[in-house]
Coordinates of C-alpha atoms in Angstrom, one line a residue:
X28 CA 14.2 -30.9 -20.7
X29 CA 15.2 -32.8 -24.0
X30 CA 12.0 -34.7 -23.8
X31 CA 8.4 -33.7 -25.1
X32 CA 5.8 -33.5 -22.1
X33 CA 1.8 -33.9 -22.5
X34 CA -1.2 -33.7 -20.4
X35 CA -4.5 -32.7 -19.7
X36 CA -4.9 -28.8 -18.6
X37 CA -7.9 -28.7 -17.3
X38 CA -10.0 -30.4 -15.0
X39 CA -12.1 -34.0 -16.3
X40 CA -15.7 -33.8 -16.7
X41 CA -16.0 -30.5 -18.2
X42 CA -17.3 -29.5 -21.5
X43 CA -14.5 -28.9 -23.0
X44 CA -10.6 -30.4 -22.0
X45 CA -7.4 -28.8 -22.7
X46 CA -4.0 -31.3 -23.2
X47 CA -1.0 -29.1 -23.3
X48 CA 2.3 -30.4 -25.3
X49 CA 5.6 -29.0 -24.6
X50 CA 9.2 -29.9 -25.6
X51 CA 11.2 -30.2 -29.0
X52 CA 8.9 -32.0 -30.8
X53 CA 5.7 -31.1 -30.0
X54 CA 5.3 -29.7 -33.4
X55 CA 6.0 -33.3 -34.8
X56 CA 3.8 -35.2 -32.5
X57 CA -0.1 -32.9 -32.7
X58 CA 1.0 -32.9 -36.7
X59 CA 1.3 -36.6 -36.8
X60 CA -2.3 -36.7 -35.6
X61 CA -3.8 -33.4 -37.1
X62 CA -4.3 -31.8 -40.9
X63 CA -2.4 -29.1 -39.4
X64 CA 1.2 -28.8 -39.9
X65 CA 2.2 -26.8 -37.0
X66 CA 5.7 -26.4 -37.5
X67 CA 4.2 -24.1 -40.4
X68 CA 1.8 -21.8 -38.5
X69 CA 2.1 -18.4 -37.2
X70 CA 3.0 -17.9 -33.6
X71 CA 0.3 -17.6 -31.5
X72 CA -2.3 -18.6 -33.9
X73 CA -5.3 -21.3 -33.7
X74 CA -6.6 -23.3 -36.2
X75 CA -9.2 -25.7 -36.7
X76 CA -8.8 -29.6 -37.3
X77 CA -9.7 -32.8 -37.4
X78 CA -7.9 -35.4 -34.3
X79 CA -7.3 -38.4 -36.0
X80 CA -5.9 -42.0 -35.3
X81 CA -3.3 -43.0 -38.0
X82 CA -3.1 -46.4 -35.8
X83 CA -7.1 -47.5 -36.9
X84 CA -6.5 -51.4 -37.8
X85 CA -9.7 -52.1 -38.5
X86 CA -10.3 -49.6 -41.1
X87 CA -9.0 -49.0 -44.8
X88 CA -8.5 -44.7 -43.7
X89 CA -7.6 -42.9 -40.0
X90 CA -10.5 -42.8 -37.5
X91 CA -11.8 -39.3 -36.8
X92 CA -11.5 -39.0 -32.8
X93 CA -12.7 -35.3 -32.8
X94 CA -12.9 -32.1 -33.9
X95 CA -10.8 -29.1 -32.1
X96 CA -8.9 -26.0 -32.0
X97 CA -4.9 -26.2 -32.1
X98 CA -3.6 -23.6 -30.6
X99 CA 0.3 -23.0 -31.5
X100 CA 2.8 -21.3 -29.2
X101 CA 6.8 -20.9 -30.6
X102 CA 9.8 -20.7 -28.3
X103 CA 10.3 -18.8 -26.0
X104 CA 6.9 -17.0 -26.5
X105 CA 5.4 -19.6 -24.9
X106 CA 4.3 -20.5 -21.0
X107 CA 7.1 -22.6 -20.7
X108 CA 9.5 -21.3 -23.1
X109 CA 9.7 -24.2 -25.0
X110 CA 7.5 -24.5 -28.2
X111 CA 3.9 -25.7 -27.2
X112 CA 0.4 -26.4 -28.3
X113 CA -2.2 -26.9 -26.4
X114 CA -5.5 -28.8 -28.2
X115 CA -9.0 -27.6 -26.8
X116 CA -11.4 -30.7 -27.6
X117 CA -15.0 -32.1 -26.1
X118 CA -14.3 -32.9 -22.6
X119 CA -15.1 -36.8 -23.0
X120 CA -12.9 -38.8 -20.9
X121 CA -12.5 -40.9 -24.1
X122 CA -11.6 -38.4 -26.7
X123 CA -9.1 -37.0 -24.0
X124 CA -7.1 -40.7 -23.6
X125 CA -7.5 -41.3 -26.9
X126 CA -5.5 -38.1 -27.9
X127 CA -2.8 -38.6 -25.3
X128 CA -2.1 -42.1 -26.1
X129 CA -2.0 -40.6 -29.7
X130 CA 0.7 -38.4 -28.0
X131 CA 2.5 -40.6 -26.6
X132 CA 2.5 -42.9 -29.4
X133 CA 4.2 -40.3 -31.3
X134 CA 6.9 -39.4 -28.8
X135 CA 5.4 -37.8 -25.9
X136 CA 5.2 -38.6 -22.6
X137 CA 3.3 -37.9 -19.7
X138 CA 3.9 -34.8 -17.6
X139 CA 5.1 -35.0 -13.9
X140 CA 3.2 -32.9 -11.8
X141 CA 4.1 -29.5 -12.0
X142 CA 6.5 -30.1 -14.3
X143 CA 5.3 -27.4 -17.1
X144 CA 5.8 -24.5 -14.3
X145 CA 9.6 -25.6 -13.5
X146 CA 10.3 -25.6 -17.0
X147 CA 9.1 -22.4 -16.8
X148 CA 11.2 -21.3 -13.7
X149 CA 14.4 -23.3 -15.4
X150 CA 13.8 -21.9 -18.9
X151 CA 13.7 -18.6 -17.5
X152 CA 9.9 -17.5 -17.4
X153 CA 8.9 -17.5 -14.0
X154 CA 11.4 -17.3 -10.9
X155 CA 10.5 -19.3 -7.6
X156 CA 8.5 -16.6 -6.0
X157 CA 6.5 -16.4 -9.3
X158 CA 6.1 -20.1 -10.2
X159 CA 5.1 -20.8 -6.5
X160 CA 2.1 -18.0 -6.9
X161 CA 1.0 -20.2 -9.6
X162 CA -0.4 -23.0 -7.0
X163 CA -1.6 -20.0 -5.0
X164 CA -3.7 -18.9 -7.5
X165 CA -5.4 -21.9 -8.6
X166 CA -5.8 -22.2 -4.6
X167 CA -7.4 -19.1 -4.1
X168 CA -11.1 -19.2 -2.9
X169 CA -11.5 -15.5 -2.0
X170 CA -10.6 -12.0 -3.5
X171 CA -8.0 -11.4 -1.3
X172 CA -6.1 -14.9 -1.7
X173 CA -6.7 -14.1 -5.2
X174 CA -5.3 -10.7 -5.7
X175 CA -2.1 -11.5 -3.6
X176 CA -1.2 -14.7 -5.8
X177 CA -1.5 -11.9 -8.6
X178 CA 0.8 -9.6 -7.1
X179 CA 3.2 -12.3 -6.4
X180 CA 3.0 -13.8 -10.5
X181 CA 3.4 -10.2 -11.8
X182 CA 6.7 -9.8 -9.6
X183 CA 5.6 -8.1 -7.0
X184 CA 8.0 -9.7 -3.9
X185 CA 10.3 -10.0 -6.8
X186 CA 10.7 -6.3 -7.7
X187 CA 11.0 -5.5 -3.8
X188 CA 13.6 -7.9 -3.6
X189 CA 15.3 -6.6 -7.1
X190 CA 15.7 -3.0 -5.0
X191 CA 17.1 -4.3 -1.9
X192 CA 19.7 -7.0 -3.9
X193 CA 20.5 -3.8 -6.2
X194 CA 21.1 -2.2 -2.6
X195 CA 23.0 -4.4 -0.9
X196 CA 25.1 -5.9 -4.0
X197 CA 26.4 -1.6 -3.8
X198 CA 27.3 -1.8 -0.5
X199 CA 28.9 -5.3 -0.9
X200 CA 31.1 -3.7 -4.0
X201 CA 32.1 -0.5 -1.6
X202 CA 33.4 -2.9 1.2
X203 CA 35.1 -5.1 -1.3
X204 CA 36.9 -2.4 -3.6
X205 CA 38.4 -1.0 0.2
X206 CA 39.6 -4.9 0.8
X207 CA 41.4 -4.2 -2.7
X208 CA 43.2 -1.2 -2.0
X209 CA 43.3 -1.5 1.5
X210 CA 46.8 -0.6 1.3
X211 CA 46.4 2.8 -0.2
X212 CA 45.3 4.4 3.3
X213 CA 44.0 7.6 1.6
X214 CA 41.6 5.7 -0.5
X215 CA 37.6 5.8 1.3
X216 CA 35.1 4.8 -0.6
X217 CA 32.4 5.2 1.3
X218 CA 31.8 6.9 4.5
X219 CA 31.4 4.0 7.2
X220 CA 28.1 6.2 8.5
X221 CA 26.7 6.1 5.4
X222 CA 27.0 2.4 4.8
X223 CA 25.5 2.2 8.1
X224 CA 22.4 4.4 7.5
X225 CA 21.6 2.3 4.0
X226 CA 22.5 -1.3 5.8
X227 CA 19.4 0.0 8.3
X228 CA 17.2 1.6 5.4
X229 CA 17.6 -2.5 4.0
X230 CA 17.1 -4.1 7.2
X231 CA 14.0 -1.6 7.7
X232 CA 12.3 -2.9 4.9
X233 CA 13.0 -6.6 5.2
X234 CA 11.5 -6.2 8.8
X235 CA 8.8 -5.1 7.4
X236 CA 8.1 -7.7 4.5
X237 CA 8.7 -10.2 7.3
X238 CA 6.2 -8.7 9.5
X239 CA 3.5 -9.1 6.5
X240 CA 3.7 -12.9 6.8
X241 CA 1.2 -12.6 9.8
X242 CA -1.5 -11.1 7.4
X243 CA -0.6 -12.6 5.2
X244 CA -1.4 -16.3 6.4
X245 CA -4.0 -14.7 8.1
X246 CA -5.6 -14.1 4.9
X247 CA -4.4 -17.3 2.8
X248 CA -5.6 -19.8 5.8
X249 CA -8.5 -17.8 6.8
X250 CA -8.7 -15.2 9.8
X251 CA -9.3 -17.9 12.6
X252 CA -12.7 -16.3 14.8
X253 CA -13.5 -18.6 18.2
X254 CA -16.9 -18.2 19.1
X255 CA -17.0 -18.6 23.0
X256 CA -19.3 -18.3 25.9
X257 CA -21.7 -20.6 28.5
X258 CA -23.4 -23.6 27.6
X259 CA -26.3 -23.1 25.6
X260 CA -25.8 -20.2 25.0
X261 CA -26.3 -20.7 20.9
X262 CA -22.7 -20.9 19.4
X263 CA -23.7 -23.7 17.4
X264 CA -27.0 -21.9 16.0
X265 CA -24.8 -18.4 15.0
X266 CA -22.1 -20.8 13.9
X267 CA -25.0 -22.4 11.8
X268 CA -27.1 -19.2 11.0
X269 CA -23.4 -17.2 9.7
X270 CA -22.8 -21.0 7.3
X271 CA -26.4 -21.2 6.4
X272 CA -26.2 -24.7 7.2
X273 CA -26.6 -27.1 9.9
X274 CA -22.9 -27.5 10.7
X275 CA -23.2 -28.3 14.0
X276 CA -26.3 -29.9 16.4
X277 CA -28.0 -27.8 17.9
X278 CA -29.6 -29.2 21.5
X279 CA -31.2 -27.7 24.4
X280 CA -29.2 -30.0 26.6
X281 CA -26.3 -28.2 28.4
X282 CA -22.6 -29.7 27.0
X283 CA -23.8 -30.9 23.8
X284 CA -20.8 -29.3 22.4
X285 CA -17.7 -31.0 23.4
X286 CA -15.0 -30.5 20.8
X287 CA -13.9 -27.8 18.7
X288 CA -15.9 -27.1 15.2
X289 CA -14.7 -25.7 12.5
X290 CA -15.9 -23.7 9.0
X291 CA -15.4 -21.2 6.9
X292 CA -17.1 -17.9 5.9
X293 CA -16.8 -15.6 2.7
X294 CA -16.7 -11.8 4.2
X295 CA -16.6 -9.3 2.1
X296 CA -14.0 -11.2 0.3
X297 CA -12.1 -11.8 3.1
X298 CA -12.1 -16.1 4.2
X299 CA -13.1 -16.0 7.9
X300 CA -12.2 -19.6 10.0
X301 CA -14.8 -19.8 12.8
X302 CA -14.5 -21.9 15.9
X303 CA -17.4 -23.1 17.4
X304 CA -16.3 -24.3 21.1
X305 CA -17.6 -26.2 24.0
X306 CA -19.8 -24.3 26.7
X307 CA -17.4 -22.4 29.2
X308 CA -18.5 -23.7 33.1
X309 CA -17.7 -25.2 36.1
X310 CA -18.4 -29.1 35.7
X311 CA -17.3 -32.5 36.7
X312 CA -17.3 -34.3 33.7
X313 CA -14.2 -35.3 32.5
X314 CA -14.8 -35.4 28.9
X315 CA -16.5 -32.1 28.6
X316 CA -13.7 -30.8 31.0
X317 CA -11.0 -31.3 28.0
X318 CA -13.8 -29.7 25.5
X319 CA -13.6 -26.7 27.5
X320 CA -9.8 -26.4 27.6
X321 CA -9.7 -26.9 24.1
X322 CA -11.7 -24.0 23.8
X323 CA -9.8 -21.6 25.8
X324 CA -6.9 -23.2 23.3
X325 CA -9.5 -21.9 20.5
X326 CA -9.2 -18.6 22.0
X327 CA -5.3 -18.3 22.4
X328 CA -4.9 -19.2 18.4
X329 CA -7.6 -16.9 17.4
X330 CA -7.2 -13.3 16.0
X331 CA -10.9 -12.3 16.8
X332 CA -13.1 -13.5 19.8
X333 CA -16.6 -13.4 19.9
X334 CA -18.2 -13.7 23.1
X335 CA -21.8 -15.0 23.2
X336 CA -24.0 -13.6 26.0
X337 CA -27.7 -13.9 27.4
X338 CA -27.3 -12.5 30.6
X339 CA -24.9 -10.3 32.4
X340 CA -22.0 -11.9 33.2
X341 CA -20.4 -11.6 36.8
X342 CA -17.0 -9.4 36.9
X343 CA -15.1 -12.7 37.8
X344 CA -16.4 -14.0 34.5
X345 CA -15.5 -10.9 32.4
X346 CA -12.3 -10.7 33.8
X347 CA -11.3 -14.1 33.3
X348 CA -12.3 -13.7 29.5
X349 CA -10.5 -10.4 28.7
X350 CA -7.5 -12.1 30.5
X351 CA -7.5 -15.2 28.0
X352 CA -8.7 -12.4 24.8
X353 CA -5.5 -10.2 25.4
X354 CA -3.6 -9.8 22.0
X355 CA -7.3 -10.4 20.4
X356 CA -10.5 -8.1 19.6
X357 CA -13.0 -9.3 21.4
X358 CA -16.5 -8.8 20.7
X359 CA -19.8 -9.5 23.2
X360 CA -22.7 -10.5 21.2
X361 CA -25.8 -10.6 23.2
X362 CA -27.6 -13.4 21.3
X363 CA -31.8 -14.4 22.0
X364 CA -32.9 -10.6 21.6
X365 CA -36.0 -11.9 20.7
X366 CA -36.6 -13.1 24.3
X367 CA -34.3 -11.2 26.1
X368 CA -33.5 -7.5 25.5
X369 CA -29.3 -6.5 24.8
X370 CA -28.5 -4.5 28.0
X371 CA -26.6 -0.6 27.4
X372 CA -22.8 -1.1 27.1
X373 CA -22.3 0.8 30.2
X374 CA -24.1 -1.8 31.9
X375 CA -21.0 -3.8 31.3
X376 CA -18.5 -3.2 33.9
X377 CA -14.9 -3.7 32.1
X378 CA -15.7 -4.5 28.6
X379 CA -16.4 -0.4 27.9
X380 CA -15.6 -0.1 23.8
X381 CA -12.0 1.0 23.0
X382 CA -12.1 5.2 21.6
X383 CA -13.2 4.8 18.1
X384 CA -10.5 4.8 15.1
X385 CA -10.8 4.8 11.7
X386 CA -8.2 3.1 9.3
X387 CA -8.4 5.0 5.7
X388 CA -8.3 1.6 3.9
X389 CA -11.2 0.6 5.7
X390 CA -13.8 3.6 6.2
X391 CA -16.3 2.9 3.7
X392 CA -16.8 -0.5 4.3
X393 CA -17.2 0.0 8.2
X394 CA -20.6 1.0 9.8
X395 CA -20.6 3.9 11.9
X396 CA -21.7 1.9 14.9
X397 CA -19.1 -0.3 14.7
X398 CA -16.0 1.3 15.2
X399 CA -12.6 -0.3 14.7
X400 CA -10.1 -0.4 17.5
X401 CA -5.8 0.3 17.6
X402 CA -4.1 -2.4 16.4
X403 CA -4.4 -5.0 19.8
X404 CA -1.1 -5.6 20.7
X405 CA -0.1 -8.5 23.3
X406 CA -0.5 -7.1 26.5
X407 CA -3.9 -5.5 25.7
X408 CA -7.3 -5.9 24.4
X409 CA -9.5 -4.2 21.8
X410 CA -13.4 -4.7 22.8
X411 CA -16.0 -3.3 19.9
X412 CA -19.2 -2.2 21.1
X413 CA -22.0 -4.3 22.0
X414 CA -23.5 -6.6 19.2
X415 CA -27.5 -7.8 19.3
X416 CA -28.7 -10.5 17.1
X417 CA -31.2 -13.1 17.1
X418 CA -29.0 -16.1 16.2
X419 CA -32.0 -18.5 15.6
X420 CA -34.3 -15.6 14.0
X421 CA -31.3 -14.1 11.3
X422 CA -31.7 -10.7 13.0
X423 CA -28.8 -8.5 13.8
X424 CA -26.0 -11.3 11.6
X425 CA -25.4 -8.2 8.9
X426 CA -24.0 -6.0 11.8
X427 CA -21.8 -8.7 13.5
X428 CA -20.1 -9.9 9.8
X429 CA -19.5 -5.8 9.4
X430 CA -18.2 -5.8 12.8
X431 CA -15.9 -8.9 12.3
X432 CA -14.6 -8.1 8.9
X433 CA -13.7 -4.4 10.3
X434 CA -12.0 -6.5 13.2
X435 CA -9.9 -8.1 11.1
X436 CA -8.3 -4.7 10.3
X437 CA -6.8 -6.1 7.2
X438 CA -5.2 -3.3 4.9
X439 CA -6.5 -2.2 1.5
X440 CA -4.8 -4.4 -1.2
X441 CA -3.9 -3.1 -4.4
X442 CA -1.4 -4.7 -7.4
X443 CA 1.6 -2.4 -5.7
X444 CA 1.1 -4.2 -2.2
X445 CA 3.8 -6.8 -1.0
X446 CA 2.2 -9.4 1.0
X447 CA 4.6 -12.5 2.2
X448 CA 2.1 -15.7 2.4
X449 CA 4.8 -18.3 1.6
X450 CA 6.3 -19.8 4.7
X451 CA 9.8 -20.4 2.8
X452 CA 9.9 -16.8 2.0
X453 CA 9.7 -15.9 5.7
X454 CA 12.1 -18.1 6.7
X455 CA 14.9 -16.6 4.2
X456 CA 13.7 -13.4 5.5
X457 CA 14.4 -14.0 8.4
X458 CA 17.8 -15.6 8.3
X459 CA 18.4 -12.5 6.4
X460 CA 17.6 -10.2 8.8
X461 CA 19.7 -12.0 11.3
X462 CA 22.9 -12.1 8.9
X463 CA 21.9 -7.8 8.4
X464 CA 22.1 -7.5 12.0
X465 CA 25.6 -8.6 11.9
X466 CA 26.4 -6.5 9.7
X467 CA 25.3 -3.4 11.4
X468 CA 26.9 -4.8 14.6
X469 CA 30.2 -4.6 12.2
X470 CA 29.8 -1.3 11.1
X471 CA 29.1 0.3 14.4
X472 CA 32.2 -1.9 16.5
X473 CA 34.4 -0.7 13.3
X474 CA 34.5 -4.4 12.2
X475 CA 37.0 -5.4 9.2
X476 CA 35.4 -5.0 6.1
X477 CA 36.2 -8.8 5.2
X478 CA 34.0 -10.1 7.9
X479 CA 31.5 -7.6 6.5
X480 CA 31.3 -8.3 3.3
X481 CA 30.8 -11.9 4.2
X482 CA 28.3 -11.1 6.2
X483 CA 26.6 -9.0 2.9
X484 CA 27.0 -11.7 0.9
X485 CA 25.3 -14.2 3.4
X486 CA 22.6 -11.7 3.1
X487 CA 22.6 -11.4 -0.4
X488 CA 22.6 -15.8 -0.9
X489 CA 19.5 -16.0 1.1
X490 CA 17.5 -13.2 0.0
X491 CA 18.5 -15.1 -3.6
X492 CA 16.8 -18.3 -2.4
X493 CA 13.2 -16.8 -2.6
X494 CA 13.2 -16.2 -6.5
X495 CA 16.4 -18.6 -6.8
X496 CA 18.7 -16.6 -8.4
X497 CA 22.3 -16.5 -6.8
X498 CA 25.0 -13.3 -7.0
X499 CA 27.8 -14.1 -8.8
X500 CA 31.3 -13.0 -8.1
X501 CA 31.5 -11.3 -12.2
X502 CA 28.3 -9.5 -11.0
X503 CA 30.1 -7.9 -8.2
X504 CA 32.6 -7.2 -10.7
X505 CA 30.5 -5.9 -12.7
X506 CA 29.0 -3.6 -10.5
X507 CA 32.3 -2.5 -8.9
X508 CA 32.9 -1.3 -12.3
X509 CA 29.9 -0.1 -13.4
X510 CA 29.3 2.6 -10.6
X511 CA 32.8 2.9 -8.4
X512 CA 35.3 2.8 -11.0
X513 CA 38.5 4.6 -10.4
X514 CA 39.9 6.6 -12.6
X515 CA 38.4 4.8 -15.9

């Protein structure tokens, strides 16, 4: 932290580069290679200047490397909270190593990676939550991804998590001021029904934020669609027609698909994952035999299955698929309607359409003949209606994408939306669920408030480990004080 950090901002090749300098003497070391004196500007200001290299031996006066804007930042109104400046000049690989040798030269050195983000987080700008959604956002490839790493940088799992500490860092000072005057019997301090009903308001909402790590990995990794059915059936050509691309080869030979392929799709700003698998059939072949269980592994991992038919199936072959597709929404596709006309729904003995639902966040994006199913749970199945496309023609592909995306059934998200994405969040909120459960095990078996409160504080310690701030005995003190003092 004593030392001054440099390096390049943005990514080689462009236009125009970015090196960023951060530390003590950051001031010093762009001034020592600039007409301007940095130390002397305005905060937040940008000037023009000339980059030049006091270290030119073979001339009688400094070499000009470039001109370029300095831009100045003073502690702590900076990213980093240190002072900063970060110099935009032509994006020439040489101009750019020629300025941070310059740097360096004058007392710099060159940035870990990273390392401009912890100084954040240690200096007190960012906590963990927020300096992870940094790399998130540089990440994201979609709206969605995008607008949860915003919500995380502008606090939002941090606020949420502010609420429940304030919460829980009450009910840890109510236990604790009993365990001081535990020997004046008259003294309550709080009813022991009421410290129950907000231990399960807490634990209520940390269920739920833990709950929101399935969509949310669903929507950071991409919503993973398997596109099953028989052999030639054309999974490859939707899987190419949906890519615009020839992603995978396309043959008129039975089995050409033997292994699992994978791409992704842009929906509607939701990242779709599609699975194209081997050709589901009875067959002797060895090799094509572990294609096809791969596939039906395809289908137990993904969240939506789409089942590609040109003829009816048989009811053994319909019942074997909803079978593998429980927990999933499953949609047939009749594919080749240019040959072969899609058949009525009804004509599908036990793949009838679930009753159609609507889900507010969702309504105007949704076609009216693709309605949206309940939420599938794991002992059931959600079938939407009948799609007919064309894979090798383009026709029908708008209707399945609507169909898909409304599959999905991803909620609305808006800058007040809590979304965990980050594995290590889910695991401390789990843990903390499991030390809460304790808890409320105490309270109802009349447990001594000792083993309570240690229990609260567990709770407290790894909820802390998501932003990385810890409670501190004086802030229980503080509290105690603040809201249950007796007498005054």
């Amino acid at each position: 932290m004593n030392e001054t950090i440099c390096a390049l901002a943005t990514a080689p090749g462009g236009a125009i580069g970015i090196i960023r300098v951060s530390g003590p003497k950051a001031f010093d070391a762009v001034t020592s290679i600039c007409s301007v004196n940095c130390a002397n500007c305005a905060a937040n200001t940008t000037h023009f200047t000339r980059l030049v290299s006091p270290y030119a031996s073979t001339q009688s006066k400094p070499e000009v490397i470039d001109e370029a804007m300095v831009t100045v930042f003073k502690a702590p109104r900076s990213y980093t909270g240190e002072d900063c400046v970060e110099i935009s000049c032509h994006g020439s690989q040489y101009i750019l190593n020629k300025v941070l040798e310059l740097l360096v030269q004058n007392g710099c050195r060159m940035a870990r990676p990273g390392e401009y983000t912890m100084r954040a987080y240690l200096n007190g700008k960012l906590d963990l939550s927020q300096a992870e959604a940094v790399a998130d956002l540089i990440a994201s490839t979609n709206r969605a991804t995008h607008q949860l790493a915003m919500s995380q940088l502008r606090g939002g799992i941090t606020n949420e998590l502010d609420r429940l500490r304030e919460q829980l860092l009450n009910l840890t000072s109510l236990l604790e001021l009993e365990l001081d005057f535990s020997d004046h019997e008259d003294l309550e301090f709080a009813n022991r029904e009421e410290l129950l009903q907000l231990a399960q308001s807490i634990d209520a909402h940390i269920t739920r934020l833990s709950r929101s790590f399935e969509i949310g990995q669903a929507i950071k990794q991409g919503i993973p669609v398997a596109i099953i059915g028989k052999t030639n059936v054309g999974k490859s050509t939707l899987l190419n027609a949906l890519l615009k691309d020839d992603r995978a080869i396309v043959s008129d030979i039975h089995g050409t698909t033997r292994d699992t392929i994978e791409d992704t799709i842009n929906i509607q700003g939701i990242q779709f994952r599609f699975i194209d698998t081997a050709g589901i059939r009875q067959t002797n072949d060895e090799v094509e035999q572990i294609g096809i269980n791969r596939t039906y592994a395809a289908i137990s991992k993904a969240r939506i299955v789409l089942w590609l038919l040109d003829a009816m199936p048989t009811q053994a072959e319909i019942a074997d698929i909803t079978q593998r597709s429980l927990g999933r929404t499953l949609i047939p596709v009749w594919n080749k309607t240019d040959i072969n006309a899609a058949p009525t729904q009804a004509s599908l003995p036990g793949l009838s359409a679930c009753p159609e639902s609507r889900s507010e966040s969702h309504s105007e994006s949704r076609s009216a003949s693709n309605p949206v199913c309940s939420p599938v749970g794991r002992d059931n199945i959600a079938t939407l209606p009948l799609i007919p496309i064309s894979a090798k023609h383009n026709q029908g592909l708008d209707a399945l994408e609507d169909a898909i995306y409304a599959a999905a059934n991803l909620p609305t998200l808006s800058e007040s939306d809590v979304i965990v994405t980050n594995a290590r969040h889910y695991d401390a909120l789990i843990r903390a669920h499991s030390h809460l459960q304790r808890v409320l095990y105490g309270l109802n078996t009349n447990l001594s408030g000792d083993l309570l409160a240690e229990d609260l504080r567990l709770t407290l310690d790894t909820l802390a480990e998501i932003t990385g701030g810890q409670i501190t005995p004086q802030e229980t003190l503080n509290n105690i004080f603040k809201h249950f003092c007796v007498g005054k």
